[in-house]
Coordinates of N, CA and C in Angstrom, one line a residue:
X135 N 6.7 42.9 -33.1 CA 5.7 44.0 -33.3 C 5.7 44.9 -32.1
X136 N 6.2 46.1 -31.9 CA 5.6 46.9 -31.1 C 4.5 47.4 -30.6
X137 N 4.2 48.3 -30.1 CA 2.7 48.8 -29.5 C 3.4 49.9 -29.5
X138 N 2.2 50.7 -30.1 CA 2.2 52.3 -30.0 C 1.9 53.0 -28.8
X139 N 2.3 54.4 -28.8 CA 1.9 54.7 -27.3 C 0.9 54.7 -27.1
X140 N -0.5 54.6 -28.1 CA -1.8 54.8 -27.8 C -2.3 53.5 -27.7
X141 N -1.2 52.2 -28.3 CA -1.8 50.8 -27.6 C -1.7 50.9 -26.1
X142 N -0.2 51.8 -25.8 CA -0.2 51.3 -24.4 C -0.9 51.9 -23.3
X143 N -1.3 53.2 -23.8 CA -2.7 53.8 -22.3 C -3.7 53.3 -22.9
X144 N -4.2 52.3 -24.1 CA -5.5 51.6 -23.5 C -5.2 50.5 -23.0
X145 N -4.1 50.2 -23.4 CA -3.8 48.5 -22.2 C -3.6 48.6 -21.0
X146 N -2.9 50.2 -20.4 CA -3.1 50.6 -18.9 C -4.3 50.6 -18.2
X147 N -5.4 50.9 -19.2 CA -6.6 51.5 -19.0 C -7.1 50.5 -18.6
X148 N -7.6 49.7 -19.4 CA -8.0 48.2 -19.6 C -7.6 47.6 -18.3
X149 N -6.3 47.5 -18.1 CA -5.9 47.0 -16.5 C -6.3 47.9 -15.2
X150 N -6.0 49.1 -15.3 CA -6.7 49.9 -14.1 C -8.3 49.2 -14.2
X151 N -9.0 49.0 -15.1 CA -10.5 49.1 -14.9 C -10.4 47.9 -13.7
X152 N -10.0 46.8 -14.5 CA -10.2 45.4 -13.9 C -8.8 44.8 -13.1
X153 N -8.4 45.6 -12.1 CA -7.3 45.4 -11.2 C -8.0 44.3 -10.1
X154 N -9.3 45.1 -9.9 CA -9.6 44.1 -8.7 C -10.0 42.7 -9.3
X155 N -10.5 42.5 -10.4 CA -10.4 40.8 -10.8 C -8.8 40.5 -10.7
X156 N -8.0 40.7 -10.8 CA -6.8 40.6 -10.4 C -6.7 40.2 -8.7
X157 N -6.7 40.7 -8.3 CA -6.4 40.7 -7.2 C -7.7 40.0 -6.5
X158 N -8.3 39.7 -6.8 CA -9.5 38.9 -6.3 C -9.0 37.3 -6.5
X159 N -8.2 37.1 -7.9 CA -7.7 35.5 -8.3 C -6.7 34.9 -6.8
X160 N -5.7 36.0 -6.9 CA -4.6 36.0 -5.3 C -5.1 35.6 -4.1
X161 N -6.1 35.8 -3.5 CA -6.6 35.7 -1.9 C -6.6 34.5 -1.9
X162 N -6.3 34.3 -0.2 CA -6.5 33.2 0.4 C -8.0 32.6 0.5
X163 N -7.7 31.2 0.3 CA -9.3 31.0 0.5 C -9.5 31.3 2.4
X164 N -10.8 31.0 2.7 CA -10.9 31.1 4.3 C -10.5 30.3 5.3
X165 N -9.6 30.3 5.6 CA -8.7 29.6 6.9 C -9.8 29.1 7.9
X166 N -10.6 29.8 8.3 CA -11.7 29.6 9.5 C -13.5 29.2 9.1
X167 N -13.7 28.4 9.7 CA -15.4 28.4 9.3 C -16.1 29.1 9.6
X168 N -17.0 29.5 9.5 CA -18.0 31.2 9.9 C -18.7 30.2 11.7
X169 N -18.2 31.2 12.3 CA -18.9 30.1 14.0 C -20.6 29.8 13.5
X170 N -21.1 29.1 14.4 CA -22.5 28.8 14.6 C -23.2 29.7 15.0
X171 N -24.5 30.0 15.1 CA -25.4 30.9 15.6 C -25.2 31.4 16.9
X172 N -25.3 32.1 18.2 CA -25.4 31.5 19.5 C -26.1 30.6 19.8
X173 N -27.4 30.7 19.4 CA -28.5 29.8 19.7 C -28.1 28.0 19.1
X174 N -27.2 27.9 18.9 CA -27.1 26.8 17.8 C -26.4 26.3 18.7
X175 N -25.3 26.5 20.0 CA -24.6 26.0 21.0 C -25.5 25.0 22.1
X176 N -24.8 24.5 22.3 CA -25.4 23.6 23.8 C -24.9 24.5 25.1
X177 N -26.0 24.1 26.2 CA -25.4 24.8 27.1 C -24.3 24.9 27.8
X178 N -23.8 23.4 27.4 CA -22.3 23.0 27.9 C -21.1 23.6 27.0
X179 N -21.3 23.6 25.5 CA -20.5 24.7 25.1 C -20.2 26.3 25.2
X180 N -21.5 26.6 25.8 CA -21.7 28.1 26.0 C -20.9 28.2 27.6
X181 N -21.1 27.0 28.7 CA -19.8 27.4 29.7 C -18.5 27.4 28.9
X182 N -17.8 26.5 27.9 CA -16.9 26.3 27.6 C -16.3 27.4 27.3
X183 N -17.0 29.3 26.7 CA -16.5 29.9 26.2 C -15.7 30.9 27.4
X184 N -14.8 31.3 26.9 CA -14.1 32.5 27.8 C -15.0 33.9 28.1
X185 N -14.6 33.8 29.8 CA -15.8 34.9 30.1 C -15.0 36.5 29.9
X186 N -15.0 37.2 29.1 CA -14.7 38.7 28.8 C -14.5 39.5 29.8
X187 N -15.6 39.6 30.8 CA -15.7 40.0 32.4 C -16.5 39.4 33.2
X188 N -15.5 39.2 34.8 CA -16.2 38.5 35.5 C -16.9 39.1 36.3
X189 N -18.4 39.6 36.7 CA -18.8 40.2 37.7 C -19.2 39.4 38.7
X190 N -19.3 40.2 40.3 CA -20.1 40.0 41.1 C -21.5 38.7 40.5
X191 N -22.1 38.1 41.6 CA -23.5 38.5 41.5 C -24.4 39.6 42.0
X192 N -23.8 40.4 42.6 CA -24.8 41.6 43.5 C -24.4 42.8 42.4
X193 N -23.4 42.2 41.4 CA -23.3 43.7 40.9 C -24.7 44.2 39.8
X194 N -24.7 45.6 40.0 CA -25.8 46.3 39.4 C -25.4 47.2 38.8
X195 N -25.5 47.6 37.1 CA -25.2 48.5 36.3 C -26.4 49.4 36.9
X196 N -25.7 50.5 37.1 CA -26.2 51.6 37.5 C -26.1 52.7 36.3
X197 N -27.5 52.9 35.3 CA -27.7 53.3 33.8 C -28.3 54.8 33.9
X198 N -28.7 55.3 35.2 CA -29.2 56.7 35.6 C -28.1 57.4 35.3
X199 N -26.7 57.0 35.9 CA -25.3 58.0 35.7 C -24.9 58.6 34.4
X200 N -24.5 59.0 33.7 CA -24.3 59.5 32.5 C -22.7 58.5 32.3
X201 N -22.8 58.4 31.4 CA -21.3 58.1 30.6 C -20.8 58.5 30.0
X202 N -19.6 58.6 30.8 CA -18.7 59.9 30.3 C -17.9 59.1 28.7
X203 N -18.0 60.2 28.0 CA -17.5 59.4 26.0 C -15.7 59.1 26.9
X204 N -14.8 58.5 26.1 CA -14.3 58.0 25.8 C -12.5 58.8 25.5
X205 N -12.0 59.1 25.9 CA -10.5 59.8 25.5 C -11.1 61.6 25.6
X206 N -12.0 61.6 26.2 CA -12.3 63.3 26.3 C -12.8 63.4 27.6
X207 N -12.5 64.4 28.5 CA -12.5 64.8 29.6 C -13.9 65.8 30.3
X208 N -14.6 64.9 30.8 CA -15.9 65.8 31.3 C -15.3 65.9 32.8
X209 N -15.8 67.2 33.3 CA -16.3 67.6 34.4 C -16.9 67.0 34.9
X210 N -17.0 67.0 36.7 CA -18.0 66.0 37.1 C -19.0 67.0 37.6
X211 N -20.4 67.0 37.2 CA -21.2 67.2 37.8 C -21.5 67.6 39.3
X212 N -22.2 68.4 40.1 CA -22.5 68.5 41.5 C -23.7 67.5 41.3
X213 N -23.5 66.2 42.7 CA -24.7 65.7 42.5 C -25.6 66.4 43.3
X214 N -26.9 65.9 43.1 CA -27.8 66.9 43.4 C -28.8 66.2 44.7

């Protein structure tokens, strides 16, 4: 039995609607467990994690200075 052309753009149709239940069946389930809270750590596991950056102890964020954005070029200022 064939399909007519008008079966076949509602059965395209039909599938465009619900592509993402399609593709929702496919995925991986989650490889990783969602981490713990911070607060949920001990303080021995909170040394264990990798420090991002190491500062000084004397260092001091200095938050009066302006910060210059990111891949665009400011002028510096005359300080005053």
């Amino acid at each position: 039995m064939s399909v007519s052309r008008f079966g076949r753009v509602n059965q395209w149709l039909t599938m465009a609607r619900q592509w993402h239940v399609v593709d929702a069946k496919s995925q991986l389930r989650q490889v990783q467990s969602v981490p713990k809270r911070s607060d949920e750590y001990t303080a021995e596991e909170r040394k264990a994690f990798p420090k991002l950056f190491e500062f000084d102890e004397e260092f001091v964020m200095d938050w009066t200075e302006p910060i210059e954005p990111h891949g665009r070029y400011v002028p510096e200022q005359p300080k005053k």
